[in-house]
Short mmCIF file of C-alpha atoms and ligand atoms in Angstrom, two decimals:
data_model
loop_
_atom_site.label_atom_id
_atom_site.label_comp_id
_atom_site.label_asym_id
_atom_site.label_seq_id
_atom_site.Cartn_x
_atom_site.Cartn_y
_atom_site.Cartn_z
CA MET A 1 -12.17 8.88 -15.55
CA PHE A 2 -9.46 6.67 -14.39
CA SER A 3 -6.52 8.47 -15.41
CA TYR A 4 -4.24 7.42 -12.64
CA ARG A 5 -1.60 5.08 -13.45
CA HIS A 6 0.35 3.66 -10.67
CA ALA A 7 3.37 3.47 -13.04
CA PHE A 8 4.30 7.02 -12.43
CA HIS A 9 4.33 6.69 -8.92
CA ALA A 10 5.87 3.16 -8.34
CA GLY A 11 8.67 3.11 -5.85
CA ASN A 12 7.78 6.65 -4.29
CA HIS A 13 8.06 7.36 -0.64
CA ALA A 14 4.42 6.40 -0.09
CA ASP A 15 5.22 2.82 -1.73
CA VAL A 16 8.11 2.64 0.55
CA LEU A 17 5.82 3.25 3.83
CA LYS A 18 2.82 0.90 2.34
CA HIS A 19 4.98 -1.97 1.00
CA THR A 20 7.40 -2.08 4.34
CA THR A 21 4.19 -2.16 6.30
CA LEU A 22 2.44 -4.89 4.05
CA LEU A 23 5.47 -6.96 4.22
CA ALA A 24 5.47 -6.65 8.06
CA ILE A 25 1.83 -7.74 8.64
CA LEU A 26 2.19 -10.59 6.06
CA ARG A 27 5.35 -12.02 7.75
CA HIS A 28 3.57 -12.43 10.73
CA MET A 29 0.69 -13.80 9.30
CA ALA A 30 2.82 -16.36 7.86
CA LEU A 31 4.15 -17.52 11.27
CA LYS A 32 1.02 -19.40 11.90
CA ASP A 33 0.37 -22.68 9.77
CA THR A 34 -3.59 -21.98 9.27
CA ALA A 35 -3.99 -20.91 5.48
CA PHE A 36 -4.86 -16.94 4.48
CA THR A 37 -6.28 -15.26 1.97
CA VAL A 38 -5.26 -11.73 0.78
CA PHE A 39 -7.66 -9.37 -0.68
CA ASP A 40 -5.67 -6.46 -2.94
CA THR A 41 -8.84 -4.33 -3.67
CA HIS A 42 -6.92 -1.63 -6.22
CA ALA A 43 -4.16 -4.03 -7.32
CA GLY A 44 -2.48 -1.66 -10.41
CA ALA A 45 -0.32 -3.72 -12.86
CA GLY A 46 1.80 -5.77 -10.48
CA LEU A 47 5.26 -5.11 -11.63
CA TYR A 48 6.70 -1.53 -13.00
CA ARG A 49 10.23 -0.71 -14.91
CA LEU A 50 11.77 2.01 -12.98
CA ASP A 51 13.82 2.94 -15.83
CA GLY A 52 10.72 3.07 -18.48
CA ASP A 53 9.09 6.11 -19.62
CA TYR A 54 6.27 6.58 -16.75
CA ALA A 55 8.82 6.21 -14.01
CA SER A 56 11.11 8.54 -15.90
CA THR A 57 8.63 11.29 -16.20
CA SER A 58 7.63 11.42 -12.91
CA GLY A 59 11.18 10.52 -11.20
CA GLU A 60 9.24 9.76 -7.97
CA ALA A 61 11.05 6.63 -7.31
CA GLY A 62 14.43 8.80 -7.34
CA GLN A 63 12.88 10.46 -3.81
CA GLY A 64 11.58 6.80 -2.72
CA TYR A 65 13.09 3.58 -3.30
CA LEU A 66 16.12 4.79 -5.61
CA ARG A 67 17.09 7.21 -2.57
CA LEU A 68 17.07 4.56 -0.19
CA ILE A 69 19.30 2.64 -2.08
CA GLU A 70 21.71 5.27 -2.66
CA LYS A 71 21.84 6.65 1.13
CA LEU A 72 21.76 3.32 2.69
CA ALA A 73 25.46 2.41 1.30
CA ASP A 74 26.39 3.99 5.01
CA ILE A 75 23.17 2.93 7.23
CA THR A 76 22.31 -0.45 8.51
CA PRO A 77 18.51 -0.78 7.94
CA THR A 78 16.20 -1.89 10.32
CA PRO A 79 15.08 -5.82 9.96
CA ALA A 80 11.68 -4.26 8.51
CA LEU A 81 13.38 -1.98 6.18
CA GLN A 82 15.74 -4.69 5.04
CA ASP A 83 13.16 -7.16 4.33
CA TYR A 84 11.49 -4.41 2.15
CA LEU A 85 14.75 -3.72 0.31
CA ASP A 86 15.55 -7.68 0.05
CA MET A 87 12.20 -7.95 -1.46
CA VAL A 88 12.56 -5.20 -4.17
CA ALA A 89 16.22 -6.52 -5.17
CA SER A 90 14.77 -10.31 -5.34
CA PHE A 91 13.05 -9.07 -8.56
CA ASN A 92 16.53 -7.34 -10.19
CA THR A 93 19.68 -8.71 -10.88
CA THR A 94 22.56 -7.87 -8.30
CA GLY A 95 22.84 -4.48 -8.45
CA SER A 96 20.52 -3.08 -10.98
CA HIS A 97 16.94 -1.42 -9.84
CA LYS A 98 14.93 -1.48 -12.64
CA VAL A 99 12.14 -3.67 -11.73
CA TYR A 100 9.68 -2.34 -8.77
CA PRO A 101 7.21 -4.84 -7.63
CA GLY A 102 3.81 -3.79 -7.07
CA SER A 103 1.52 -4.90 -4.05
CA PRO A 104 0.33 -8.07 -6.00
CA PHE A 105 4.02 -9.40 -6.71
CA ILE A 106 5.09 -8.75 -2.89
CA ILE A 107 2.00 -10.51 -1.82
CA GLN A 108 2.46 -13.41 -3.71
CA ARG A 109 5.96 -14.10 -2.71
CA LEU A 110 4.79 -14.41 0.92
CA LEU A 111 2.15 -16.96 -0.03
CA ARG A 112 2.27 -20.72 1.13
CA ASP A 113 0.65 -23.46 -0.97
CA ARG A 114 -2.47 -23.25 1.11
CA ASP A 115 -2.85 -19.23 0.76
CA LYS A 116 -4.82 -17.53 -1.71
CA LEU A 117 -4.48 -14.22 -3.37
CA LYS A 118 -7.91 -12.15 -4.96
CA LEU A 119 -6.68 -8.88 -6.90
CA PHE A 120 -9.26 -6.23 -8.11
CA GLU A 121 -8.12 -3.78 -10.77
CA ILE A 122 -10.83 -1.82 -12.67
CA HIS A 123 -8.21 -0.01 -15.29
CA PRO A 124 -8.48 -1.84 -18.69
CA THR A 125 -5.16 -1.28 -19.43
CA ASP A 126 -3.63 -2.25 -15.96
CA THR A 127 -6.08 -5.24 -15.56
CA LYS A 128 -4.63 -6.91 -18.91
CA THR A 129 -1.06 -6.18 -17.75
CA LEU A 130 -1.61 -7.68 -14.21
CA GLU A 131 -3.34 -10.71 -15.80
CA ALA A 132 -0.32 -11.33 -18.16
CA ASN A 133 2.17 -10.78 -15.35
CA ILE A 134 0.49 -12.99 -13.19
CA ALA A 135 0.12 -15.80 -15.69
CA GLN A 136 3.96 -15.76 -15.98
CA LEU A 137 3.94 -17.01 -12.38
CA ASP A 138 2.13 -20.17 -13.26
CA VAL A 139 0.27 -20.47 -10.03
CA GLY A 140 -2.92 -21.34 -11.33
CA ARG A 141 -6.07 -20.73 -9.39
CA GLN A 142 -3.85 -19.62 -6.02
CA VAL A 143 -3.98 -15.89 -7.59
CA ALA A 144 -7.11 -14.64 -9.14
CA VAL A 145 -7.49 -11.35 -11.15
CA LEU A 146 -10.86 -9.60 -11.10
CA ARG A 147 -11.73 -7.01 -13.33
CA GLU A 148 -14.14 -5.58 -10.90
CA ASP A 149 -14.94 -2.71 -8.69
CA GLY A 150 -12.65 -3.83 -5.51
CA PHE A 151 -14.98 -1.90 -2.90
CA GLU A 152 -17.91 -3.68 -4.13
CA GLY A 153 -16.26 -7.08 -5.23
CA ILE A 154 -14.72 -7.80 -1.80
CA LYS A 155 -17.86 -8.32 -0.35
CA LYS A 156 -18.87 -11.58 -1.68
CA PHE A 157 -15.96 -13.00 -0.26
CA LEU A 158 -16.05 -12.04 3.35
CA PRO A 159 -15.86 -13.81 5.55
CA PRO A 160 -13.41 -16.15 3.70
CA PRO A 161 -13.28 -20.05 4.50
CA SER A 162 -9.88 -19.75 5.81
CA ARG A 163 -11.32 -17.18 8.42
CA ARG A 164 -7.77 -15.36 8.10
CA ALA A 165 -7.34 -12.73 5.79
CA LEU A 166 -5.79 -9.58 5.10
CA VAL A 167 -7.46 -6.96 2.97
CA LEU A 168 -5.25 -4.20 1.54
CA CYS A 169 -7.21 -1.20 0.31
CA ASP A 170 -5.00 1.18 -1.73
CA PRO A 171 -7.07 3.33 -3.92
CA SER A 172 -5.76 5.95 -6.21
CA TYR A 173 -7.95 8.79 -4.33
CA GLU A 174 -8.58 10.29 -7.90
CA ILE A 175 -12.17 10.43 -7.45
CA LYS A 176 -13.11 12.32 -4.09
CA THR A 177 -15.85 9.76 -3.22
CA ASP A 178 -13.17 6.92 -2.87
CA TYR A 179 -12.48 8.46 0.75
CA SER A 180 -16.19 7.81 1.75
CA ARG A 181 -15.87 4.56 -0.07
CA VAL A 182 -13.16 3.26 1.67
CA ALA A 183 -14.69 3.93 5.05
CA ASP A 184 -18.06 2.39 3.90
CA MET A 185 -16.20 -0.54 2.80
CA VAL A 186 -14.39 -1.24 5.89
CA ALA A 187 -17.77 -0.52 7.79
CA ASP A 188 -19.35 -3.18 5.92
CA ALA A 189 -16.61 -5.65 5.84
CA LEU A 190 -16.30 -5.37 9.83
CA THR A 191 -19.99 -6.51 10.10
CA ARG A 192 -19.20 -9.58 7.82
CA PHE A 193 -15.82 -10.34 9.12
CA VAL A 194 -14.57 -8.50 12.40
CA THR A 195 -11.25 -10.50 12.60
CA GLY A 196 -9.68 -10.21 9.40
CA THR A 197 -7.09 -7.56 9.07
CA TYR A 198 -7.43 -4.30 7.31
CA ALA A 199 -4.71 -2.27 5.95
CA VAL A 200 -5.69 1.39 4.36
CA TRP A 201 -3.12 3.36 2.35
CA TYR A 202 -4.27 7.23 2.56
CA PRO A 203 -2.69 10.47 1.34
CA ILE A 204 -2.12 13.22 3.90
CA ILE A 205 -3.04 16.26 1.91
CA PRO A 206 -5.11 19.50 2.73
CA ARG A 207 -8.32 18.39 1.83
CA PRO A 208 -11.35 17.84 4.18
CA GLU A 209 -12.02 14.03 3.15
CA ALA A 210 -8.19 13.20 3.66
CA HIS A 211 -8.19 14.21 7.37
CA GLN A 212 -11.71 12.74 7.87
CA LEU A 213 -10.62 9.23 6.66
CA PRO A 214 -8.46 7.89 9.57
CA ARG A 215 -10.58 9.98 11.84
CA ARG A 216 -13.63 7.55 10.46
CA LEU A 217 -11.50 4.37 10.47
CA LYS A 218 -10.42 5.02 14.16
CA THR A 219 -14.23 5.04 15.15
CA LEU A 220 -15.10 2.16 12.95
CA ALA A 221 -12.49 0.05 14.58
CA ASN A 222 -13.45 1.45 18.27
CA GLN A 223 -17.14 0.70 17.36
CA ALA A 224 -16.15 -3.04 16.70
CA GLY A 225 -13.88 -3.06 19.43
CA LYS A 226 -10.94 -4.04 17.60
CA PRO A 227 -7.28 -2.82 17.71
CA TRP A 228 -5.76 -0.44 15.41
CA LEU A 229 -2.89 1.20 14.27
CA ASN A 230 -2.40 4.66 12.36
CA ALA A 231 1.31 5.12 10.96
CA THR A 232 1.95 8.69 9.26
CA PHE A 233 5.29 9.33 7.20
CA THR A 234 5.72 13.04 6.10
CA VAL A 235 8.57 13.74 3.45
CA LYS A 236 7.96 17.81 3.39
CA SER A 237 5.67 20.58 3.84
CA SER A 238 2.41 20.45 2.21
CA LYS A 239 2.16 24.20 1.43
CA LEU A 240 2.07 25.45 -1.97
CA LEU A 241 5.28 27.06 -3.36
CA THR A 242 5.64 29.78 -6.11
CA ASP A 243 8.42 29.45 -8.70
CA ASP A 244 10.76 32.31 -9.63
CA ALA A 245 8.05 33.63 -12.41
CA GLY A 246 5.40 33.74 -9.10
CA ASP A 247 3.21 30.82 -10.31
CA VAL A 248 2.11 28.50 -7.99
CA VAL A 249 4.05 24.78 -8.04
CA ARG A 250 2.14 21.77 -6.52
CA PRO A 251 4.53 20.28 -3.98
CA GLY A 252 3.59 16.64 -5.20
CA LEU A 253 2.45 14.25 -2.31
CA PRO A 254 4.11 15.27 0.99
CA ALA A 255 2.95 12.64 3.25
CA SER A 256 0.85 9.53 3.68
CA GLY A 257 -0.30 7.02 6.23
CA MET A 258 -1.29 3.49 6.67
CA PHE A 259 -4.45 2.70 8.80
CA VAL A 260 -4.59 -1.10 9.95
CA ILE A 261 -7.45 -2.57 12.00
CA ASN A 262 -6.48 -5.78 13.79
CA PRO A 263 -2.78 -5.32 13.08
CA PRO A 264 -0.17 -7.90 14.37
CA HIS A 265 0.90 -7.21 17.55
CA THR A 266 4.47 -6.66 16.25
CA LEU A 267 3.66 -3.95 13.86
CA LYS A 268 3.79 -0.97 16.32
CA ALA A 269 7.54 -1.76 17.49
CA SER A 270 8.43 -2.46 13.99
CA LEU A 271 7.33 0.88 12.60
CA GLN A 272 8.45 2.93 15.49
CA GLN A 273 11.76 1.40 14.98
CA THR A 274 11.98 1.97 11.00
CA LEU A 275 10.36 5.38 10.44
CA PRO A 276 12.42 7.42 11.74
CA LEU A 277 15.21 5.88 9.77
CA MET A 278 12.69 6.51 6.72
CA VAL A 279 12.42 10.18 7.66
CA ALA A 280 16.21 10.59 7.97
CA LEU A 281 16.71 8.73 4.68
CA LEU A 282 13.83 10.35 2.52
CA LYS A 283 13.26 13.98 4.02
CA GLN A 284 12.90 16.52 1.59
CA ASP A 285 12.67 19.55 4.05
CA ALA A 286 12.67 20.43 7.63
CA ASN A 287 8.81 19.27 8.01
CA ALA A 288 9.71 15.56 7.36
CA ALA A 289 8.15 13.52 10.54
CA PHE A 290 6.47 10.44 11.35
CA SER A 291 3.95 9.25 13.77
CA VAL A 292 2.60 5.74 15.24
CA GLU A 293 -0.48 5.83 17.06
CA SER A 294 -2.56 3.01 18.10
CA GLY A 295 -5.56 1.95 20.28
CA GLY A 296 -8.50 -0.50 20.96
N1 SAM B 301 -1.91 -1.46 -4.71
C1 SAM B 301 -0.71 -1.19 -6.00
C2 SAM B 301 0.80 -1.33 -5.30
O1 SAM B 301 0.94 -1.10 -4.04
O2 SAM B 301 1.57 -1.70 -6.12
C3 SAM B 301 -1.05 0.14 -6.53
C4 SAM B 301 -2.54 0.51 -6.74
S1 SAM B 301 -2.80 1.98 -7.28
C5 SAM B 301 -2.49 3.11 -5.96
C6 SAM B 301 -4.45 2.00 -7.55
C7 SAM B 301 -5.14 1.30 -8.34
O3 SAM B 301 -6.57 1.00 -8.34
C8 SAM B 301 -4.93 1.91 -9.96
O4 SAM B 301 -4.34 0.96 -10.38
C9 SAM B 301 -6.42 2.07 -10.21
O5 SAM B 301 -6.70 1.79 -11.76
C10 SAM B 301 -7.30 1.10 -9.51
N2 SAM B 301 -8.63 1.45 -9.40
C11 SAM B 301 -9.35 2.65 -9.20
N3 SAM B 301 -10.61 2.66 -8.93
C12 SAM B 301 -10.68 1.14 -8.53
C13 SAM B 301 -11.89 0.29 -8.01
N4 SAM B 301 -13.06 1.22 -7.95
N5 SAM B 301 -11.53 -0.85 -7.89
C14 SAM B 301 -10.59 -1.59 -8.37
N6 SAM B 301 -9.45 -0.93 -9.03
C15 SAM B 301 -9.46 0.27 -9.05
#
């Protein structure tokens, strides 16, 4: 049932969008002294090898983080992109790009002593790896790994005592019901904690559920009377191609989006500045594009 392993995808163009946005949100949250809690409903294994078997098999980082590194030699990154690059670099010795940090480790780096992180992961192997990776940080109860369904598990924590929180929701969408479960989780969470920041990553692929998800999130934010931001990043066409033998070739993930409810007021300008550069650096064909829409 759970065949998705993020190790195949770590550092791909979707991670570049997601982790750059995540960092920009957290940097802003950390400007205020008051403690916050971060919930990562779909945490993954936490750390990935870019030179390991999984990553080498898929080669996805080669069209994402590793391609950025190659191309950036001649280009000045925007502050948000530089922040992301510095973050990944801090997990590697100078000049090497072997380790890629997943969301748990990116978030953990930005926590102050008073902040908390709760990580949900349901895959048995990834949970074990995540627990072992987090244990090495020796941060005690500040970071908790919960082997639970993140959609359900989050409910008992909202609203958090800190009354300031970010919920990152990053499912694999390998099960069709993930789309409706994301929307149901956000709908429920907004009734418990309407001032929280909710960041949802979603794939942009030719299936109705994927198209409906950002629309449903927009409706939920509008109904709650809260601001929202929707950023999309396309690297190539989603059209199916045929190879020389006439067989259909799946194009791989062409695009993805980040939908944020209660975004920091600085996020829109930051992404509007950074996404054109990401498009220029990571485009795979003439369909590459971005959009940043906001409302509320
Ligand atoms: N957020 C991670 C990052 O940015 O580094 C990547 C997460 S990956 C896209 C999705 C993860 O969710 C997988 O590791 C998968 O095993 C896990 N997962 C799937 N269904 C879940 C559920 N209902 N609750 C918690 N985790 C789940």
